[in-house]
């Protein structure tokens, strides 16, 4: 799906409330701002980010003296874009990986993927492998989520669909050992990119931390500076739950980028604005459907433009 189409429900939800809240009003006043605050929170933007947005609009009202209601949309768009620009996380528009832009010196580039079950982790790995392969890279997948047989099988299905090799062991085997094998195999094949799936069992933070640390340590025996990125996958349709998971994972391991899935068909798309503002970690990818092509490189300005169009 396109970004515009994916955001339809979120926009309908937001603007139907906003239209009601400003009915009969000619200017942005205290009451409009109170209502706006409530609507932003109800749209999963999150309390902290909402307060920042409201403060910016209050300042705007104070400096411009008068803000007509018909300007509110444009002002929201400008102020949210300005707010997100303060998180200087860079902007990408294509599926480019660091070896191509020279910040990772040696092949393979290793991407470790974390996230709890059901968020769309396997699907995102499959879609990424497809995009990277399409861009001309040799990709190898590692099935280090050995906790569930279904996870290994699902990843295998994606590997077959995309046509990339996968390294796997039996269910219950040591994730670090799978990761080690995967990297060795990738080096032997002179692969460009390795994507390692991991199990995300958040119910025990210490276990999760230990497991991810061990996977990293063992990978570094093969590729000294692996992993080059740790991608946390979050389910956008869970709104504030996605927020909570981001908090817990970033506390348990060093996450370097985020993917927010299932933005199609949810009214909770506003969560991406809050996540982009709160975590100081770039949202790199968004999932906009179940199909192989339904992954986009996230651009925060495009997102805000599309939302407030
Ligand atoms: P995992 O347990 O985290 O590996 O989750 P899966 O990748 O197996 O995905 C769980 C379900 O979410 C599957 O039915 C996927 O098709 C679906 N899914 C994943 N990403 C998206 C997305 O961006 N949009 C939609 N609509 N569904 C998605």
Short mmCIF file of C-alpha atoms and ligand atoms in Angstrom, two decimals:
data_model
loop_
_atom_site.label_atom_id
_atom_site.label_comp_id
_atom_site.label_asym_id
_atom_site.label_seq_id
_atom_site.Cartn_x
_atom_site.Cartn_y
_atom_site.Cartn_z
CA UNK A 1 0.00 0.00 0.00
CA UNK A 2 1.06 3.61 -0.44
CA UNK A 3 1.78 5.75 2.60
CA UNK A 4 -1.27 7.95 1.91
CA UNK A 5 -3.54 4.92 1.73
CA UNK A 6 -2.00 3.35 4.83
CA UNK A 7 -2.61 6.47 6.87
CA UNK A 8 -6.26 6.81 5.82
CA UNK A 9 -7.75 5.35 8.99
CA UNK A 10 -5.42 7.27 11.27
CA UNK A 11 -6.27 10.47 9.44
CA UNK A 12 -10.02 9.86 9.45
CA UNK A 13 -9.87 9.19 13.16
CA UNK A 14 -7.84 12.32 13.87
CA UNK A 15 -9.62 14.75 11.57
CA UNK A 16 -13.16 13.68 12.40
CA UNK A 17 -12.42 14.51 16.03
CA UNK A 18 -10.63 17.71 15.12
CA UNK A 19 -13.47 18.89 12.90
CA UNK A 20 -15.90 18.41 15.78
CA UNK A 21 -13.59 20.17 18.20
CA UNK A 22 -13.25 23.30 16.08
CA UNK A 23 -16.85 23.52 14.86
CA UNK A 24 -18.11 27.11 15.10
CA UNK A 25 -14.65 28.40 16.09
CA UNK A 26 -12.87 31.07 14.11
CA UNK A 27 -9.55 31.15 15.95
CA UNK A 28 -7.22 28.84 17.86
CA UNK A 29 -7.99 29.54 21.51
CA UNK A 30 -7.53 27.86 24.88
CA UNK A 31 -10.48 25.54 24.33
CA UNK A 32 -9.28 24.45 20.88
CA UNK A 33 -5.84 23.71 22.31
CA UNK A 34 -7.32 21.65 25.16
CA UNK A 35 -9.31 19.63 22.68
CA UNK A 36 -6.34 19.25 20.37
CA UNK A 37 -4.27 17.93 23.25
CA UNK A 38 -6.89 15.30 23.99
CA UNK A 39 -7.16 14.30 20.33
CA UNK A 40 -3.40 13.94 19.89
CA UNK A 41 -3.19 11.71 22.96
CA UNK A 42 -6.16 9.67 21.72
CA UNK A 43 -4.34 9.31 18.37
CA UNK A 44 -1.44 7.56 20.11
CA UNK A 45 1.04 10.39 19.70
CA UNK A 46 1.84 9.93 23.41
CA UNK A 47 1.54 12.38 26.28
CA UNK A 48 5.09 13.77 26.25
CA UNK A 49 5.18 14.43 22.53
CA UNK A 50 1.64 15.86 22.62
CA UNK A 51 2.67 18.36 25.29
CA UNK A 52 5.64 19.43 23.20
CA UNK A 53 3.38 19.96 20.18
CA UNK A 54 0.82 21.94 22.19
CA UNK A 55 3.54 24.16 23.68
CA UNK A 56 4.86 24.89 20.20
CA UNK A 57 1.39 25.87 18.99
CA UNK A 58 0.80 28.02 22.08
CA UNK A 59 4.04 29.84 21.34
CA UNK A 60 2.94 30.28 17.78
CA UNK A 61 -0.40 31.75 18.92
CA UNK A 62 1.43 34.06 21.30
CA UNK A 63 3.84 35.35 18.68
CA UNK A 64 1.34 35.61 15.83
CA UNK A 65 -1.35 37.09 18.15
CA UNK A 66 -4.10 35.50 16.09
CA UNK A 67 -4.31 32.07 14.50
CA UNK A 68 -7.32 31.41 12.32
CA UNK A 69 -8.84 27.96 12.64
CA UNK A 70 -8.27 27.37 8.91
CA UNK A 71 -4.54 27.68 9.54
CA UNK A 72 -4.44 25.02 12.26
CA UNK A 73 -3.72 22.14 9.92
CA UNK A 74 -0.79 23.88 8.29
CA UNK A 75 0.56 24.98 11.68
CA UNK A 76 0.36 21.41 13.01
CA UNK A 77 2.23 20.17 9.98
CA UNK A 78 4.94 22.78 10.37
CA UNK A 79 5.37 22.44 14.11
CA UNK A 80 5.43 18.64 14.15
CA UNK A 81 7.95 18.60 11.29
CA UNK A 82 10.06 21.13 13.21
CA UNK A 83 9.78 19.07 16.39
CA UNK A 84 10.91 15.91 14.62
CA UNK A 85 13.76 17.72 12.91
CA UNK A 86 15.24 18.27 16.38
CA UNK A 87 15.87 14.54 16.57
CA UNK A 88 18.76 14.57 14.20
CA UNK A 89 18.58 11.01 13.00
CA UNK A 90 19.16 11.59 9.31
CA UNK A 91 16.94 10.85 6.39
CA UNK A 92 17.11 8.00 3.93
CA UNK A 93 14.92 7.45 0.93
CA UNK A 94 16.25 4.14 -0.40
CA UNK A 95 17.28 0.75 0.86
CA UNK A 96 20.93 1.70 1.09
CA UNK A 97 23.14 -0.03 3.59
CA UNK A 98 26.29 1.31 5.22
CA UNK A 99 28.80 -0.68 3.16
CA UNK A 100 27.45 1.11 0.10
CA UNK A 101 27.93 4.52 1.69
CA UNK A 102 31.29 3.60 3.16
CA UNK A 103 30.64 3.74 6.90
CA UNK A 104 31.06 0.00 7.35
CA UNK A 105 34.50 -0.96 6.09
CA UNK A 106 34.28 -4.67 5.63
CA UNK A 107 31.71 -7.12 4.38
CA UNK A 108 29.39 -8.51 5.49
CA UNK A 109 27.19 -5.84 7.00
CA UNK A 110 25.42 -7.55 9.91
CA UNK A 111 21.89 -6.56 10.92
CA UNK A 112 20.49 -8.13 14.07
CA UNK A 113 16.70 -7.99 14.36
CA UNK A 114 14.89 -7.98 17.69
CA UNK A 115 11.25 -7.70 18.77
CA UNK A 116 8.54 -9.75 20.48
CA UNK A 117 6.55 -12.45 18.71
CA UNK A 118 3.78 -11.36 16.42
CA UNK A 119 4.98 -7.83 15.73
CA UNK A 120 5.96 -8.70 12.16
CA UNK A 121 9.64 -9.45 12.71
CA UNK A 122 9.91 -12.36 10.27
CA UNK A 123 7.86 -10.55 7.65
CA UNK A 124 10.05 -7.46 7.96
CA UNK A 125 13.21 -9.58 7.58
CA UNK A 126 11.74 -11.19 4.46
CA UNK A 127 10.76 -7.84 2.96
CA UNK A 128 14.20 -6.40 3.77
CA UNK A 129 15.98 -9.38 2.23
CA UNK A 130 13.86 -8.87 -0.89
CA UNK A 131 14.71 -5.15 -1.11
CA UNK A 132 18.41 -5.72 -0.49
CA UNK A 133 18.54 -8.50 -3.05
CA UNK A 134 16.70 -6.30 -5.53
CA UNK A 135 19.31 -3.60 -4.91
CA UNK A 136 22.01 -6.08 -5.93
CA UNK A 137 23.30 -7.29 -2.57
CA UNK A 138 24.00 -10.92 -1.65
CA UNK A 139 21.96 -11.62 1.47
CA UNK A 140 22.15 -14.48 4.00
CA UNK A 141 19.52 -15.03 6.70
CA UNK A 142 20.21 -16.56 10.12
CA UNK A 143 17.37 -18.24 12.02
CA UNK A 144 18.58 -17.52 15.55
CA UNK A 145 15.05 -17.33 16.94
CA UNK A 146 15.32 -20.97 17.96
CA UNK A 147 12.71 -20.74 20.69
CA UNK A 148 9.77 -21.55 18.43
CA UNK A 149 9.77 -24.04 15.56
CA UNK A 150 7.27 -21.81 13.76
CA UNK A 151 9.76 -18.93 13.72
CA UNK A 152 12.37 -21.04 11.93
CA UNK A 153 9.82 -22.36 9.44
CA UNK A 154 8.42 -18.90 8.74
CA UNK A 155 11.87 -17.54 8.05
CA UNK A 156 12.55 -20.50 5.77
CA UNK A 157 9.39 -19.67 3.81
CA UNK A 158 10.58 -16.10 3.34
CA UNK A 159 14.07 -17.22 2.36
CA UNK A 160 12.55 -19.47 -0.31
CA UNK A 161 10.19 -16.78 -1.50
CA UNK A 162 12.97 -14.21 -1.84
CA UNK A 163 15.53 -16.74 -3.05
CA UNK A 164 18.27 -16.17 -0.47
CA UNK A 165 20.20 -18.74 1.61
CA UNK A 166 19.26 -19.35 5.21
CA UNK A 167 21.31 -20.89 8.01
CA UNK A 168 19.27 -22.79 10.56
CA UNK A 169 19.55 -25.45 13.24
CA UNK A 170 16.91 -27.39 15.14
CA UNK A 171 14.46 -25.71 17.43
CA UNK A 172 15.91 -25.22 20.89
CA UNK A 173 19.51 -24.99 19.73
CA UNK A 174 21.75 -22.19 20.95
CA UNK A 175 20.90 -18.91 19.17
CA UNK A 176 24.51 -17.77 19.46
CA UNK A 177 25.65 -20.92 17.68
CA UNK A 178 23.22 -20.28 14.81
CA UNK A 179 24.43 -16.68 14.56
CA UNK A 180 28.05 -17.89 14.52
CA UNK A 181 27.34 -20.42 11.75
CA UNK A 182 25.46 -17.82 9.75
CA UNK A 183 28.33 -15.34 9.84
CA UNK A 184 30.88 -18.01 8.95
CA UNK A 185 28.77 -19.10 6.04
CA UNK A 186 28.27 -15.49 4.93
CA UNK A 187 32.01 -14.81 5.04
CA UNK A 188 32.72 -18.00 3.11
CA UNK A 189 30.25 -16.92 0.40
CA UNK A 190 31.52 -13.35 0.40
CA UNK A 191 27.99 -12.15 1.17
CA UNK A 192 27.21 -8.45 1.49
CA UNK A 193 24.49 -8.56 4.11
CA UNK A 194 23.54 -10.87 6.97
CA UNK A 195 20.18 -10.54 8.70
CA UNK A 196 19.95 -12.38 12.02
CA UNK A 197 16.52 -13.13 13.49
CA UNK A 198 16.49 -13.39 17.29
CA UNK A 199 13.92 -14.46 19.85
CA UNK A 200 12.27 -11.64 21.76
CA UNK A 201 11.10 -12.96 25.08
CA UNK A 202 10.46 -9.81 26.98
CA UNK A 203 8.94 -11.41 30.04
CA UNK A 204 12.41 -11.76 31.45
CA UNK A 205 14.55 -8.74 30.74
CA UNK A 206 17.72 -10.20 32.25
CA UNK A 207 17.45 -13.34 30.11
CA UNK A 208 16.83 -11.30 27.02
CA UNK A 209 19.78 -9.07 27.77
CA UNK A 210 22.07 -12.04 28.43
CA UNK A 211 20.97 -13.84 25.33
CA UNK A 212 21.40 -10.86 23.02
CA UNK A 213 24.76 -10.05 24.59
CA UNK A 214 25.92 -13.62 24.02
CA UNK A 215 24.74 -13.61 20.41
CA UNK A 216 26.67 -10.39 19.82
CA UNK A 217 29.81 -11.65 21.52
CA UNK A 218 29.86 -14.86 19.53
CA UNK A 219 29.19 -13.04 16.24
CA UNK A 220 32.19 -10.81 16.94
CA UNK A 221 34.44 -13.86 16.81
CA UNK A 222 33.68 -13.94 13.09
CA UNK A 223 33.05 -10.29 12.25
CA UNK A 224 34.82 -8.07 14.77
CA UNK A 225 32.40 -5.15 14.73
CA UNK A 226 29.14 -7.11 14.32
CA UNK A 227 26.32 -6.30 14.60
CA UNK A 228 26.49 -3.05 12.66
CA UNK A 229 22.86 -2.34 13.40
CA UNK A 230 20.25 -3.66 15.80
CA UNK A 231 16.77 -3.21 14.36
CA UNK A 232 13.84 -3.29 16.77
CA UNK A 233 10.53 -4.20 15.14
CA UNK A 234 7.40 -2.69 16.69
CA UNK A 235 3.75 -3.30 15.82
CA UNK A 236 2.25 0.11 15.08
CA UNK A 237 -1.30 -1.17 15.40
CA UNK A 238 -0.75 -1.69 19.13
CA UNK A 239 -0.26 2.02 19.71
CA UNK A 240 1.02 2.64 23.22
CA UNK A 241 2.12 -1.00 23.57
CA UNK A 242 4.66 -0.38 20.84
CA UNK A 243 5.92 2.50 22.94
CA UNK A 244 6.31 0.29 26.00
CA UNK A 245 8.19 -2.34 24.03
CA UNK A 246 10.52 0.28 22.65
CA UNK A 247 11.26 1.39 26.22
CA UNK A 248 11.97 -2.13 27.41
CA UNK A 249 14.11 -3.20 24.48
CA UNK A 250 16.18 -0.04 24.43
CA UNK A 251 16.86 -0.63 28.11
CA UNK A 252 17.88 -4.25 27.47
CA UNK A 253 20.11 -3.84 24.43
CA UNK A 254 21.58 -1.18 22.23
CA UNK A 255 18.97 -0.61 19.53
CA UNK A 256 20.20 1.49 16.59
CA UNK A 257 17.09 1.68 14.41
CA UNK A 258 13.38 0.90 14.42
CA UNK A 259 10.79 -0.57 12.10
CA UNK A 260 7.10 0.12 12.74
CA UNK A 261 4.82 -2.43 11.10
CA UNK A 262 1.11 -2.76 10.29
CA UNK A 263 0.49 0.91 9.70
CA UNK A 264 -2.02 -0.12 7.05
CA UNK A 265 -5.47 -0.59 8.45
CA UNK A 266 -4.81 0.92 11.88
CA UNK A 267 -6.07 4.20 13.32
CA UNK A 268 -3.03 4.37 15.58
CA UNK A 269 -0.52 5.68 13.02
CA UNK A 270 0.12 8.73 15.22
CA UNK A 271 2.33 6.50 17.35
CA UNK A 272 5.10 6.90 14.75
CA UNK A 273 5.25 10.63 15.55
CA UNK A 274 5.65 9.91 19.26
CA UNK A 275 8.20 7.16 18.70
CA UNK A 276 10.23 9.36 16.36
CA UNK A 277 10.26 12.12 18.95
CA UNK A 278 10.83 10.13 22.11
CA UNK A 279 13.50 7.55 21.35
CA UNK A 280 16.29 9.46 19.58
CA UNK A 281 16.64 6.35 17.43
CA UNK A 282 15.61 6.61 13.78
CA UNK A 283 12.51 4.85 12.52
CA UNK A 284 14.12 3.44 9.38
CA UNK A 285 11.33 1.31 7.97
CA UNK A 286 7.54 1.13 8.05
CA UNK A 287 5.39 -1.87 7.21
CA UNK A 288 2.35 -1.02 5.11
CA UNK A 289 0.92 -4.44 4.26
CA UNK A 290 1.54 -8.16 4.22
CA UNK A 291 3.01 -8.31 0.73
CA UNK A 292 6.68 -8.62 -0.11
CA UNK A 293 6.84 -5.04 -1.41
CA UNK A 294 4.98 -3.55 1.54
CA UNK A 295 7.98 -2.12 3.36
CA UNK A 296 9.05 1.48 2.94
CA UNK A 297 12.05 3.48 3.98
CA UNK A 298 10.61 5.90 6.51
CA UNK A 299 10.94 9.61 5.96
CA UNK A 300 9.54 11.66 8.83
CA UNK A 301 8.79 14.72 6.70
CA UNK A 302 6.93 12.69 4.12
CA UNK A 303 5.01 11.06 6.93
CA UNK A 304 3.98 14.37 8.52
CA UNK A 305 3.07 15.80 5.11
CA UNK A 306 0.94 12.82 4.32
CA UNK A 307 -0.74 12.86 7.72
CA UNK A 308 -1.67 16.56 7.69
CA UNK A 309 -2.42 16.88 4.00
P1 LIG B 1 6.75 -12.30 14.09
O1 LIG B 1 6.16 -13.28 15.03
O2 LIG B 1 7.12 -11.02 14.76
O3 LIG B 1 7.86 -12.85 13.27
O4 LIG B 1 5.56 -11.88 13.11
P2 LIG B 1 5.27 -12.26 11.61
O5 LIG B 1 6.28 -11.67 10.71
O6 LIG B 1 5.03 -13.72 11.51
O7 LIG B 1 3.91 -11.44 11.38
C1 LIG B 1 2.75 -11.64 12.14
C2 LIG B 1 1.54 -11.29 11.26
O8 LIG B 1 1.55 -9.89 10.96
C3 LIG B 1 1.54 -12.00 9.92
O9 LIG B 1 0.23 -12.39 9.62
C4 LIG B 1 2.02 -10.94 8.94
O10 LIG B 1 1.52 -11.12 7.64
C5 LIG B 1 1.45 -9.69 9.56
N1 LIG B 1 2.21 -8.48 9.19
C6 LIG B 1 3.53 -8.23 9.32
N2 LIG B 1 3.83 -6.99 8.90
C7 LIG B 1 2.67 -6.42 8.48
C8 LIG B 1 2.30 -5.13 7.94
O11 LIG B 1 3.11 -4.21 7.75
N3 LIG B 1 0.97 -4.96 7.66
C9 LIG B 1 0.05 -5.93 7.86
N4 LIG B 1 -1.23 -5.65 7.57
N5 LIG B 1 0.35 -7.12 8.38
C10 LIG B 1 1.63 -7.38 8.67
#
